[in-house]
PDB file of C-alpha atoms and ligand atoms in Angstrom:
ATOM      1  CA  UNK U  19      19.738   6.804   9.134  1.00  0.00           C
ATOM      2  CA  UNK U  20      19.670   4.648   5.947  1.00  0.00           C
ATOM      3  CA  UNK U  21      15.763   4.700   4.510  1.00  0.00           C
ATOM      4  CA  UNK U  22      14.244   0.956   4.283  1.00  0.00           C
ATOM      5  CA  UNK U  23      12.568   1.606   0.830  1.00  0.00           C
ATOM      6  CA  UNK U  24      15.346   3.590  -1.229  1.00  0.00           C
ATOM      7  CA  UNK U  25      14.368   4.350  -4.769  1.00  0.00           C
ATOM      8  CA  UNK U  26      16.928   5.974  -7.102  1.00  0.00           C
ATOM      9  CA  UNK U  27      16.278   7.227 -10.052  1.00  0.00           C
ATOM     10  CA  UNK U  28      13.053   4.978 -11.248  1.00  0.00           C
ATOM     11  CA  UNK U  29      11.793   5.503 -14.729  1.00  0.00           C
ATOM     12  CA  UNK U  30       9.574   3.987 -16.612  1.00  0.00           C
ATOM     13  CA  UNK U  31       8.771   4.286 -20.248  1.00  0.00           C
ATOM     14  CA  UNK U  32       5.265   2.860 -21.805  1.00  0.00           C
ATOM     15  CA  UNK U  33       6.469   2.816 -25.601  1.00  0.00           C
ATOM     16  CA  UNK U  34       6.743   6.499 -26.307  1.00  0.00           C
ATOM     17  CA  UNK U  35       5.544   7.658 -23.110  1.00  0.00           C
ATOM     18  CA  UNK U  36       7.443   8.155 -20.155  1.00  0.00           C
ATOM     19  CA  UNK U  37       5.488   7.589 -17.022  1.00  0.00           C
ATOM     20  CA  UNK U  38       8.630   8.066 -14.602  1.00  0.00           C
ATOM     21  CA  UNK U  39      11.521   9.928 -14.721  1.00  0.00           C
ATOM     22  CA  UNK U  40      14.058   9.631 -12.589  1.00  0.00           C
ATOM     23  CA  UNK U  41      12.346   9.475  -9.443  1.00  0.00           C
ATOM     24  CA  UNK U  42      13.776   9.240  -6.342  1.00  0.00           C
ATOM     25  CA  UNK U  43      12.024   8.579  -3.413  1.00  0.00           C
ATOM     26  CA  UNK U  44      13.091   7.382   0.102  1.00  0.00           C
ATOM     27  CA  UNK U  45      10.946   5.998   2.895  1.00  0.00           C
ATOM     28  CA  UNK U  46      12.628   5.517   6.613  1.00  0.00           C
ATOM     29  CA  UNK U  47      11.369   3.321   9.947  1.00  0.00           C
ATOM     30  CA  UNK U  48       8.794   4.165  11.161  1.00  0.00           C
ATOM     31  CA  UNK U  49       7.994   7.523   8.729  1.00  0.00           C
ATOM     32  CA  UNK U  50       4.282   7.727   7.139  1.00  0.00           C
ATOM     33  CA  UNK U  51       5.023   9.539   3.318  1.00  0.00           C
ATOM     34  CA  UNK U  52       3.180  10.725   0.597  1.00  0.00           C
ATOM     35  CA  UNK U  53       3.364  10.890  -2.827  1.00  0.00           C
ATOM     36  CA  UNK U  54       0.655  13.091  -3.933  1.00  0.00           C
ATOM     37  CA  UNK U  55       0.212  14.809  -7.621  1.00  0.00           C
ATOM     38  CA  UNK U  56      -2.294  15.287 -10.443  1.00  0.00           C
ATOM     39  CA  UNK U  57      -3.572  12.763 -11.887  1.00  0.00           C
ATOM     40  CA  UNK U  58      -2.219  10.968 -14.486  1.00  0.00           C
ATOM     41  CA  UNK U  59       1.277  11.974 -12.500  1.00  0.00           C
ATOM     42  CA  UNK U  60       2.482   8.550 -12.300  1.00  0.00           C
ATOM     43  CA  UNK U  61       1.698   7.324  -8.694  1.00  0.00           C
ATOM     44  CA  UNK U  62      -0.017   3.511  -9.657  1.00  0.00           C
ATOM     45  CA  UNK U  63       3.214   3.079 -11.692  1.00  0.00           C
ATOM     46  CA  UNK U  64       5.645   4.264  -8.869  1.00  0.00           C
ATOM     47  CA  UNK U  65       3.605   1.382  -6.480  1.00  0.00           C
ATOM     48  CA  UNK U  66       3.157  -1.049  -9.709  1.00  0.00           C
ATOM     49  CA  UNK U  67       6.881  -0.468 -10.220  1.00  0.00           C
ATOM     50  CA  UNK U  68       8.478  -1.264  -6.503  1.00  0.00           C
ATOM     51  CA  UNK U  69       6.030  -4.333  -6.357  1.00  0.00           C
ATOM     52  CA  UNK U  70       6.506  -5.880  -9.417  1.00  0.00           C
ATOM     53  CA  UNK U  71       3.627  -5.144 -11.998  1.00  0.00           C
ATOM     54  CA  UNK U  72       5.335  -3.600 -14.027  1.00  0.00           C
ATOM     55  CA  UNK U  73       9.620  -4.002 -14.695  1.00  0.00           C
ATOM     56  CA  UNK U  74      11.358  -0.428 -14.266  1.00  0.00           C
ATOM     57  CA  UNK U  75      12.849   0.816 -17.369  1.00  0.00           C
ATOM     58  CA  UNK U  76      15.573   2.597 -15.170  1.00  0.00           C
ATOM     59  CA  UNK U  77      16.570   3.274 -11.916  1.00  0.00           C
ATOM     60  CA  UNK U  78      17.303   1.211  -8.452  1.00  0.00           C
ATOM     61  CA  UNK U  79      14.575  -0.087  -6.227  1.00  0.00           C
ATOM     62  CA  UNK U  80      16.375  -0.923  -2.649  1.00  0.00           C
ATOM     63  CA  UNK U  81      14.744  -2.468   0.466  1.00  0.00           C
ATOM     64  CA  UNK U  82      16.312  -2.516   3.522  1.00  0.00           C
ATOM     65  CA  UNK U  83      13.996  -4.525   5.942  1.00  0.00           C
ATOM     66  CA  UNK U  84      14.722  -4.324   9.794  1.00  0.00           C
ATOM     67  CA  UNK U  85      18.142  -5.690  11.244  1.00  0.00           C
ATOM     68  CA  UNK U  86      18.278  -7.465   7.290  1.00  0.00           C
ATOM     69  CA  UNK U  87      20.878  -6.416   4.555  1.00  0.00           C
ATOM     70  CA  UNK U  88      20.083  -4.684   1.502  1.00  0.00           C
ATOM     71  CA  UNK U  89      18.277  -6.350  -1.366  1.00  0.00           C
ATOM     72  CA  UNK U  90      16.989  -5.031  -4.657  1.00  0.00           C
ATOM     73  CA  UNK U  91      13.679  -5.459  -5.396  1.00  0.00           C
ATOM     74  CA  UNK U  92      14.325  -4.987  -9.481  1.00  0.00           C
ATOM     75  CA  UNK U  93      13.077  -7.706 -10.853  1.00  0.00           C
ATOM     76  CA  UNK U  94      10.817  -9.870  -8.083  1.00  0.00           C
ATOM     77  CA  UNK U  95       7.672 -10.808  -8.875  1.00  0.00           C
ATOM     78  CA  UNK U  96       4.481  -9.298  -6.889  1.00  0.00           C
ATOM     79  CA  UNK U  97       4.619 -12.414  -4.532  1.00  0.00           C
ATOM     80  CA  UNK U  98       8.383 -12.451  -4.177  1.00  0.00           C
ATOM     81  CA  UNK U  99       8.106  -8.615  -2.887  1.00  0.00           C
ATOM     82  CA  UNK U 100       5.434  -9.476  -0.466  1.00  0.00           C
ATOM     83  CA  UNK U 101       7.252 -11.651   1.081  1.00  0.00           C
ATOM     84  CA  UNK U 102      10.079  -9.229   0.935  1.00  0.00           C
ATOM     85  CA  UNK U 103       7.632  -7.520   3.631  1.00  0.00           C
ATOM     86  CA  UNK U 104       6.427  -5.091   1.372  1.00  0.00           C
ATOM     87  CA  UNK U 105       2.114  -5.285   1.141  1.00  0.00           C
ATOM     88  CA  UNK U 106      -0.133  -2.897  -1.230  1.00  0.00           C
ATOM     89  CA  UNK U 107      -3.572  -2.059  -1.363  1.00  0.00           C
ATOM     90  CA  UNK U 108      -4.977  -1.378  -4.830  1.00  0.00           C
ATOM     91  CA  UNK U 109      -6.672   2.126  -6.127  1.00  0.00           C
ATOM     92  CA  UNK U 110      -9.699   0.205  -7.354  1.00  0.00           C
ATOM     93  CA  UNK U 111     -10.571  -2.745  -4.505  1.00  0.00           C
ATOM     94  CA  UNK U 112      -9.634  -5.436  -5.295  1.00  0.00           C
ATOM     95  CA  UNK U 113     -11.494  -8.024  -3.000  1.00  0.00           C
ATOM     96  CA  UNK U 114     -12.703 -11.652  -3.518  1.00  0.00           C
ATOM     97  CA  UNK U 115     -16.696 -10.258  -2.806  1.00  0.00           C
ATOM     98  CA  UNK U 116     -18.433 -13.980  -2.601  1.00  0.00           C
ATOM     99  CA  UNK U 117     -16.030 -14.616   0.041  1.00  0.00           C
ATOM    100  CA  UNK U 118     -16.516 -13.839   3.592  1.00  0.00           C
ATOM    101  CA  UNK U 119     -14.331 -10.721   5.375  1.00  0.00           C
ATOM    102  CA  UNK U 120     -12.238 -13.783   7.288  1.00  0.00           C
ATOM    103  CA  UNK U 121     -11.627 -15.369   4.320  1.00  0.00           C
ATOM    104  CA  UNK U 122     -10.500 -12.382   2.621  1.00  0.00           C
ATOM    105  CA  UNK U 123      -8.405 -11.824   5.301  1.00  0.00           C
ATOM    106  CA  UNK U 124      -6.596 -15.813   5.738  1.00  0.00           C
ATOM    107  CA  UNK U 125      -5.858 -15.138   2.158  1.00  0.00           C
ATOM    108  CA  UNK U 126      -3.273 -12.556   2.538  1.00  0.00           C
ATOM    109  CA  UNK U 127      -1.993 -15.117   5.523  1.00  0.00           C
ATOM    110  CA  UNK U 128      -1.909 -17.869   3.441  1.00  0.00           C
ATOM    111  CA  UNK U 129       1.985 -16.272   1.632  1.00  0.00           C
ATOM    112  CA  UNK U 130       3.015 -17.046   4.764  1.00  0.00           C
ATOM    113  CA  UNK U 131       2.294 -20.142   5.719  1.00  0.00           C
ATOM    114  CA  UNK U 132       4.042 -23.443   4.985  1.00  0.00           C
ATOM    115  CA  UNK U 133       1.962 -25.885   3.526  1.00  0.00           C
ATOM    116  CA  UNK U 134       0.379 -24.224   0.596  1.00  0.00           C
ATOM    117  CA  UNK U 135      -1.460 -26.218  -1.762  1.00  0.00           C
ATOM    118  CA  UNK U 136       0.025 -29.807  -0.900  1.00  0.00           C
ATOM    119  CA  UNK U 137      -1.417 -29.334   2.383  1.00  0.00           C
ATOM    120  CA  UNK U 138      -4.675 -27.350   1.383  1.00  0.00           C
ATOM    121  CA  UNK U 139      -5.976 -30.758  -0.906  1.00  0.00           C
ATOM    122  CA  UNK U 140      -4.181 -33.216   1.780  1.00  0.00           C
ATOM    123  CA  UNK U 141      -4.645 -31.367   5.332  1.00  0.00           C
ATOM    124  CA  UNK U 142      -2.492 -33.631   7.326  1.00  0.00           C
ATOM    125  CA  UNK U 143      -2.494 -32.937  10.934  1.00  0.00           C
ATOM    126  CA  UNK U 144       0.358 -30.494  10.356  1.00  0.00           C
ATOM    127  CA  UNK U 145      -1.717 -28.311   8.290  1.00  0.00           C
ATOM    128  CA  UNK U 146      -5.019 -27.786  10.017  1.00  0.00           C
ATOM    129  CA  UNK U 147      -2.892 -26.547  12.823  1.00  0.00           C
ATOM    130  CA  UNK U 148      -1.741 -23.895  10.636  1.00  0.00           C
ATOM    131  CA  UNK U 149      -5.228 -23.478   9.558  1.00  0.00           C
ATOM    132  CA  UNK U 150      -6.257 -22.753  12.922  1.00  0.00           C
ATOM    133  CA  UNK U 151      -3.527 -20.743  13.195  1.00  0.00           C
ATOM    134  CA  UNK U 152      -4.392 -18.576  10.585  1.00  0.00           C
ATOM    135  CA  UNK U 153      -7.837 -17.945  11.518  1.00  0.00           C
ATOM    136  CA  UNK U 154      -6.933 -16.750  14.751  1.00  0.00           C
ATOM    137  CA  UNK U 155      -4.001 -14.920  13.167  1.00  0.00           C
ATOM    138  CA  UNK U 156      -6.866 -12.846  10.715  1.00  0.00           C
ATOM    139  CA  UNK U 157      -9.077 -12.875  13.651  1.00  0.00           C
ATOM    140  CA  UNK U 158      -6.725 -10.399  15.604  1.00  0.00           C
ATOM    141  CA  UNK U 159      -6.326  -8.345  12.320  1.00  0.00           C
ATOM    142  CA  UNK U 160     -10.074  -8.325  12.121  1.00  0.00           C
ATOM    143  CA  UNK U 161     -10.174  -6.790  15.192  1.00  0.00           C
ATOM    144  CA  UNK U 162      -7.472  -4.246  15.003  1.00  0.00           C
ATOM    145  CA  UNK U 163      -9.088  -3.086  12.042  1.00  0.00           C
ATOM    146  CA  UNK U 164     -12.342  -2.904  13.545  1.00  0.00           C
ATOM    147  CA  UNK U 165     -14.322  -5.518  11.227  1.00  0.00           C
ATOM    148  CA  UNK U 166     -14.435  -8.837  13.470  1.00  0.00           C
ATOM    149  CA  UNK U 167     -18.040  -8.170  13.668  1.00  0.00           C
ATOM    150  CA  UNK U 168     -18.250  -8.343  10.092  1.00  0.00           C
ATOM    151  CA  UNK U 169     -16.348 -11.768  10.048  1.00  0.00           C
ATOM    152  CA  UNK U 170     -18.736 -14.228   8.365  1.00  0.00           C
ATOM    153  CA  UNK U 171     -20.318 -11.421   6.285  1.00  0.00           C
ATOM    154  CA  UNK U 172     -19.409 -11.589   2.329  1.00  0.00           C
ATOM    155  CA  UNK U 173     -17.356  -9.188   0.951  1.00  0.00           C
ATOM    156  CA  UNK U 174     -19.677  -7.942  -1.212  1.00  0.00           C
ATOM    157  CA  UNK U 175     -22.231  -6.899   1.583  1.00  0.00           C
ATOM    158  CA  UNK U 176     -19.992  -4.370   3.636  1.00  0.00           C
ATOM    159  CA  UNK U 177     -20.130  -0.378   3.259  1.00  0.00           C
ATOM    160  CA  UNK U 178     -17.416   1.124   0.759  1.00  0.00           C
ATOM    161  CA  UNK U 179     -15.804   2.660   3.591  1.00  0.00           C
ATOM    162  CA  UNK U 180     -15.246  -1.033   5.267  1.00  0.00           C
ATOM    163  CA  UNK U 181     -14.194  -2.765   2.158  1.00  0.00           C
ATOM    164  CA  UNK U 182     -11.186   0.063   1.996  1.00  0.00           C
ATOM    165  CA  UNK U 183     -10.697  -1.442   5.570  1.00  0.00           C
ATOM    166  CA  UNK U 184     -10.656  -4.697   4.716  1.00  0.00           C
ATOM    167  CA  UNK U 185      -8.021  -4.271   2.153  1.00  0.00           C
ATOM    168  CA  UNK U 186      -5.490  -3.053   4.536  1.00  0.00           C
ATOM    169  CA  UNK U 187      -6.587  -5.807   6.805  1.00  0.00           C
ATOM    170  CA  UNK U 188      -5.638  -8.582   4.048  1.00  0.00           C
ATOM    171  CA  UNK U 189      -2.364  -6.413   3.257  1.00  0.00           C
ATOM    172  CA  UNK U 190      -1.483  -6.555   6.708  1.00  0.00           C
ATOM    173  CA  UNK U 191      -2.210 -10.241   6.997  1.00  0.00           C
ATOM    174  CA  UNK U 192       1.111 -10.440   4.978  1.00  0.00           C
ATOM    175  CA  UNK U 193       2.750  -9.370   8.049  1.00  0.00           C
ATOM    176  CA  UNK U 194       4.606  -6.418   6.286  1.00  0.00           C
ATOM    177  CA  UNK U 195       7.107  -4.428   7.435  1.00  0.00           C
ATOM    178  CA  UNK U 196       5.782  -1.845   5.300  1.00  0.00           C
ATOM    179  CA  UNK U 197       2.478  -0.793   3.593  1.00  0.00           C
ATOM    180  CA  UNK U 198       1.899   1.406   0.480  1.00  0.00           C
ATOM    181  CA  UNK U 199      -1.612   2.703  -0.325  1.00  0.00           C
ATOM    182  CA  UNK U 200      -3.302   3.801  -3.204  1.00  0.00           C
ATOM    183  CA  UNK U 201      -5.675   6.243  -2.537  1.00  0.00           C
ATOM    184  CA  UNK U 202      -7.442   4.706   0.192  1.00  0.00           C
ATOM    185  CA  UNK U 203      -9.340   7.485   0.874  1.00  0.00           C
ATOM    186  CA  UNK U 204     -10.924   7.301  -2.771  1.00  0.00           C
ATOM    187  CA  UNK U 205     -14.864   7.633  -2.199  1.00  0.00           C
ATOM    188  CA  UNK U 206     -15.204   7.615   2.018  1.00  0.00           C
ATOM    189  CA  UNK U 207     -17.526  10.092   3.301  1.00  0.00           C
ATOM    190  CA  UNK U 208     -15.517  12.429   6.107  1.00  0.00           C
ATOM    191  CA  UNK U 209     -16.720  10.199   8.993  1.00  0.00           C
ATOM    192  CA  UNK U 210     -14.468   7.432   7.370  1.00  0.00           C
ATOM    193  CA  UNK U 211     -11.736   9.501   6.086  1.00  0.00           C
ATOM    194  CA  UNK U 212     -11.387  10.617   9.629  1.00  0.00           C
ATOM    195  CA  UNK U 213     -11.362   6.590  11.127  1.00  0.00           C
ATOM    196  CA  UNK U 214      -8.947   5.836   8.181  1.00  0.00           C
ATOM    197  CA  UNK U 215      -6.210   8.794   9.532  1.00  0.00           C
ATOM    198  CA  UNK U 216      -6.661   7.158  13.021  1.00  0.00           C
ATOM    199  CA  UNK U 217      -6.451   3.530  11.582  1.00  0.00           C
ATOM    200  CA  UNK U 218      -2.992   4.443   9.456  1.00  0.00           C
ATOM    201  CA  UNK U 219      -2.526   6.156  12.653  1.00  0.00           C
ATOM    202  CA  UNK U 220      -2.371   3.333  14.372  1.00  0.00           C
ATOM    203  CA  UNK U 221      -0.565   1.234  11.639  1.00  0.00           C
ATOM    204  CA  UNK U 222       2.123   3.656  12.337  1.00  0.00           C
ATOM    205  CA  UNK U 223       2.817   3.372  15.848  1.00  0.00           C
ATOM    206  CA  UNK U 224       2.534  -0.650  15.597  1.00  0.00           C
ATOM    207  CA  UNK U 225       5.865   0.271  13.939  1.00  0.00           C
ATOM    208  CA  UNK U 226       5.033  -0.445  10.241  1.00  0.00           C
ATOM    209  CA  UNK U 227       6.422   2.486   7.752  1.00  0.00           C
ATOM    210  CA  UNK U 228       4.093   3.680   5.076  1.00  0.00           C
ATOM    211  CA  UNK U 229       4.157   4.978   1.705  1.00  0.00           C
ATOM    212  CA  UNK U 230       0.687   6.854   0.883  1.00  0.00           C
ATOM    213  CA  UNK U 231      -1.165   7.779  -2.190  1.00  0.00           C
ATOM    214  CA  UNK U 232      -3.816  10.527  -1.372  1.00  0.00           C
ATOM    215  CA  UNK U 233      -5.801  13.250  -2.770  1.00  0.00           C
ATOM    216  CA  UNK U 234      -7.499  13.985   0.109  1.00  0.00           C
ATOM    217  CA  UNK U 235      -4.724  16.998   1.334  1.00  0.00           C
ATOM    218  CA  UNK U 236      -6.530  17.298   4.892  1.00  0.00           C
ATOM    219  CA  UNK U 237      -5.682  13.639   5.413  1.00  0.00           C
ATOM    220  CA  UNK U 238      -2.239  14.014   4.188  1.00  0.00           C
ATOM    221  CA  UNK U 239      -1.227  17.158   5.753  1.00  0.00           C
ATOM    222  CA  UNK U 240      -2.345  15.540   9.062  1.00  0.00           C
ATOM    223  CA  UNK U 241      -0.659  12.505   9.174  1.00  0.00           C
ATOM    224  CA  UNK U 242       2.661  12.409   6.913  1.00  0.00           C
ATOM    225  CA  UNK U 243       6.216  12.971   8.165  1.00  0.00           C
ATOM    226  CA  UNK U 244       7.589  14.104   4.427  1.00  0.00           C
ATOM    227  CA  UNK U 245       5.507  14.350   1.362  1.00  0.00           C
ATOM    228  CA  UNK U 246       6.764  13.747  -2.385  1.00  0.00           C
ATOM    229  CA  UNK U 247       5.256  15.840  -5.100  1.00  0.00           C
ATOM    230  CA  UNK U 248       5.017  14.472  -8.477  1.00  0.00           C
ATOM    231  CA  UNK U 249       3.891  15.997 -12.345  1.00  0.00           C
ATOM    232  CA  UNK U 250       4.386  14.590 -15.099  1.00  0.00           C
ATOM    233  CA  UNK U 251       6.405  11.376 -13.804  1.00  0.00           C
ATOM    234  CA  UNK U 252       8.813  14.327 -12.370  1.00  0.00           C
ATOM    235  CA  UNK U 253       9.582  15.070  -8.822  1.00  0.00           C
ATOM    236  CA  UNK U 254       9.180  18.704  -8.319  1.00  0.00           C
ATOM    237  CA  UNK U 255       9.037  18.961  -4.437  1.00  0.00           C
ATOM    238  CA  UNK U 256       9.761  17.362  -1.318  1.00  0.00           C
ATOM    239  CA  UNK U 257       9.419  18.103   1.966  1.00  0.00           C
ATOM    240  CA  UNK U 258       7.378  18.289   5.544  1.00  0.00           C
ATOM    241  CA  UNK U 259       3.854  19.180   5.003  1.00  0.00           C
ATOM    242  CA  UNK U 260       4.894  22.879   5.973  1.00  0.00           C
ATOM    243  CA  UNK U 261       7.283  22.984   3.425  1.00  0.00           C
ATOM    244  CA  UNK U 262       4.817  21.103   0.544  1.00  0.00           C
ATOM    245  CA  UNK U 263       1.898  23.721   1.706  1.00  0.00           C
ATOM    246  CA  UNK U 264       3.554  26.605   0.312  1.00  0.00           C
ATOM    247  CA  UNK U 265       5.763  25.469  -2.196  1.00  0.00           C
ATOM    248  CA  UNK U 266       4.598  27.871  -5.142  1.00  0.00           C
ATOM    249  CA  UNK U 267       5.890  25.146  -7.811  1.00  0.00           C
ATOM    250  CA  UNK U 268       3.410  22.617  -5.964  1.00  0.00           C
ATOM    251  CA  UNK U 269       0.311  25.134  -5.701  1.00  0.00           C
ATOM    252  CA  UNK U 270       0.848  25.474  -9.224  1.00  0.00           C
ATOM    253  CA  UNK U 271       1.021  21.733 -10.224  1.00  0.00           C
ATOM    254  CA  UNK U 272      -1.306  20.363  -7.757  1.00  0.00           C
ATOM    255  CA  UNK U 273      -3.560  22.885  -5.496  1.00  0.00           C
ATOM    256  CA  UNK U 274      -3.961  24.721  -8.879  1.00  0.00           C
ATOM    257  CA  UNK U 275      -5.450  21.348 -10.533  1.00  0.00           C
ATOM    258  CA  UNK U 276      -7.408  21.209  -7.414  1.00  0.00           C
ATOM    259  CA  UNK U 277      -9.030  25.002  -7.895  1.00  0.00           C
ATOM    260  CA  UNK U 278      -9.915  24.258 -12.062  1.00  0.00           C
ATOM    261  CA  UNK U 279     -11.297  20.971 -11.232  1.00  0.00           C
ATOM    262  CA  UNK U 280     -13.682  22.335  -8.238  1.00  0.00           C
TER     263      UNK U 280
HETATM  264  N1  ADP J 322       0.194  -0.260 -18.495  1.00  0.00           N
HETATM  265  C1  ADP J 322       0.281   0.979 -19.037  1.00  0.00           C
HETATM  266  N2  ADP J 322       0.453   1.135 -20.380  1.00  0.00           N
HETATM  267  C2  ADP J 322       0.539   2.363 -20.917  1.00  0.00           C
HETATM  268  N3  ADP J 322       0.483   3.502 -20.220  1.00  0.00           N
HETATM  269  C3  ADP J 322       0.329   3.418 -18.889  1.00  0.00           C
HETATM  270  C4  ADP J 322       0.215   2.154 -18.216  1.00  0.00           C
HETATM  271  N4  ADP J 322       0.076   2.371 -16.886  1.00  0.00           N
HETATM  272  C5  ADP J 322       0.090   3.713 -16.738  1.00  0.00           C
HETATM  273  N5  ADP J 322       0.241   4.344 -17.934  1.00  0.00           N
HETATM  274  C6  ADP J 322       0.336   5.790 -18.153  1.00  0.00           C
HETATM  275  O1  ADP J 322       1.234   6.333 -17.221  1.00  0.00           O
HETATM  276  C7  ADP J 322       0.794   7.622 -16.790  1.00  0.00           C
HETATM  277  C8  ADP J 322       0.693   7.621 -15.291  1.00  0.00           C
HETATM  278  O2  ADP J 322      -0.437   6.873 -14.874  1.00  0.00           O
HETATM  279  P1  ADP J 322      -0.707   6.514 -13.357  1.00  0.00           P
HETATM  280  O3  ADP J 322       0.522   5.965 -12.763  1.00  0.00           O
HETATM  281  O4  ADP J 322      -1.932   5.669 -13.297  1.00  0.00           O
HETATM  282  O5  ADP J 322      -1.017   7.957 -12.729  1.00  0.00           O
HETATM  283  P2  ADP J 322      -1.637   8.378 -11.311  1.00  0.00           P
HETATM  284  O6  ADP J 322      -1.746   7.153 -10.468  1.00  0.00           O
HETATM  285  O7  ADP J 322      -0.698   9.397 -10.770  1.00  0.00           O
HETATM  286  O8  ADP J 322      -2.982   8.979 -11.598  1.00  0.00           O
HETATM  287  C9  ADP J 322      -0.515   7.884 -17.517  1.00  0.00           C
HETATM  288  O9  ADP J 322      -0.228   8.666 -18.655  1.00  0.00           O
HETATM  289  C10 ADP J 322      -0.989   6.516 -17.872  1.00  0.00           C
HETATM  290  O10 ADP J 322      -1.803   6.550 -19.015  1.00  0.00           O
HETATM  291 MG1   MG J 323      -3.353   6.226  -9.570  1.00  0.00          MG
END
């Protein structure tokens, strides 16, 4: 089966140092992956690569959305890959906090929506529809993610573990076809680590793929179909979560970091 996100040999240089190195990486329909490794390993610049932060040095970034032909992604700018149907979350959140959870949310609608700014200063009749649209559009989001009752409350205000929600809720507002996430585990107590695996969970079977960033192994041994192990920009394994767990080059690498760091 061809893979929708197809990455062939991606490297990227910062002046002398060379953050990527030839990695290839391929994400199918449907699959939940991770790419897990020290850090410093090059992850954020894998996701800042394939959504246009940052402009490859080398290599092939290929997206193959459903029933669409091929296009390269080299190139794009961030906005142009989201609405490629590719959406992100960040490692460090990246919310508007003096606006309310809706609005954070109608944001991430608003790439997808006609009107744009003509029609936000103007609002002919046309557009207010939309609006309306959109509200009940992030509504629905709100809900799936389990935050409608947090709706008018700002950003700012909501548990860490809910503002980690609320970023996949905006990236989903994009209405991708695919979701990558970096490390949105990063600072949730177990309780939400364990609603997070359900909520990706549930991502999942909606029928969006997903490319993962994650330290926390528990999480990613429970819920990916193939992992990707990177060190020093390198791919050294890859694999089902069987396969990753006792791969003696990743104990090394990665559990080994793990044990020093402990
Ligand atoms: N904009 C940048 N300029 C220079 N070096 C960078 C930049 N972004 C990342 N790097 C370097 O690339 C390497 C990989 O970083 P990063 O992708 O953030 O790792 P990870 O997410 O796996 O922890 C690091 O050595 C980091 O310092
Ligand atoms: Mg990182």
């Amino acid at each position: 089966m061809q893979p929708i996100l197809n990455v062939q040999n991606l490297t990227m240089d910062f002046g002398g140092i060379r953050a990527l190195d030839h990695l290839s990486l391929q994400v199918h329909s449907g699959e939940i992956v991770a790419l897990i490794g020290p850090n410093g390993a090059g992850k954020t610049t894998f996701f800042n690569c394939i959504t246009g932060i940052y402009k490859p040095t080398k290599g092939d970034l290929l997206l193959t959305p459903p029933g669409k032909k091929t296009k390269k992604l080299n190139g794009l700018k961030p906005n142009k890959v989201t609405e490629q149907g590719l959406a992100r979350t960040f490692q460090n959140i990246r919310l508007f906090p003096n606006m309310t959870v809706l609005e954070n949310v109608m944001i991430g609608r608003h790439c997808r929506t006609r009107s744009k700014i003509f029609g936000a200063i103007f609002r002919p009749p046309g557009t207010r529809r939309e609006e309306e649209e959109i509200i009940q559009d992030s509504l629905d989001i709100l809900k799936k993610i389990g935050l409608a009752q947090l709706a008018n409350e700002y950003a700012k205000n909501l548990p860490y573990g809910a503002q980690r929600r609320l970023e996949i809720a905006r990236a989903l507002a994009t209405n991708p076809f695919m979701l990558l996430l970096d490390e949105p585990a990063a600072g949730m107590n177990p309780q939400e680590t364990l609603e997070l695996d359900e909520l990706i969970t549930t991502i999942r079977d909606d029928g969006l793929a997903i490319l993962l960033i994650e330290h926390d192994m528990k999480l990613v041994m429970n819920i990916s179909d193939s992992i990707f192990v990177v060190d020093y920009g390198k791919k050294i394994a890859e694999g089902s979560p069987e396969e990753i767990a006792k791969n003696p080059a990743v104990i090394k690498a990665y559990l080994g970091e793990e044990i020093e760091h402990a």
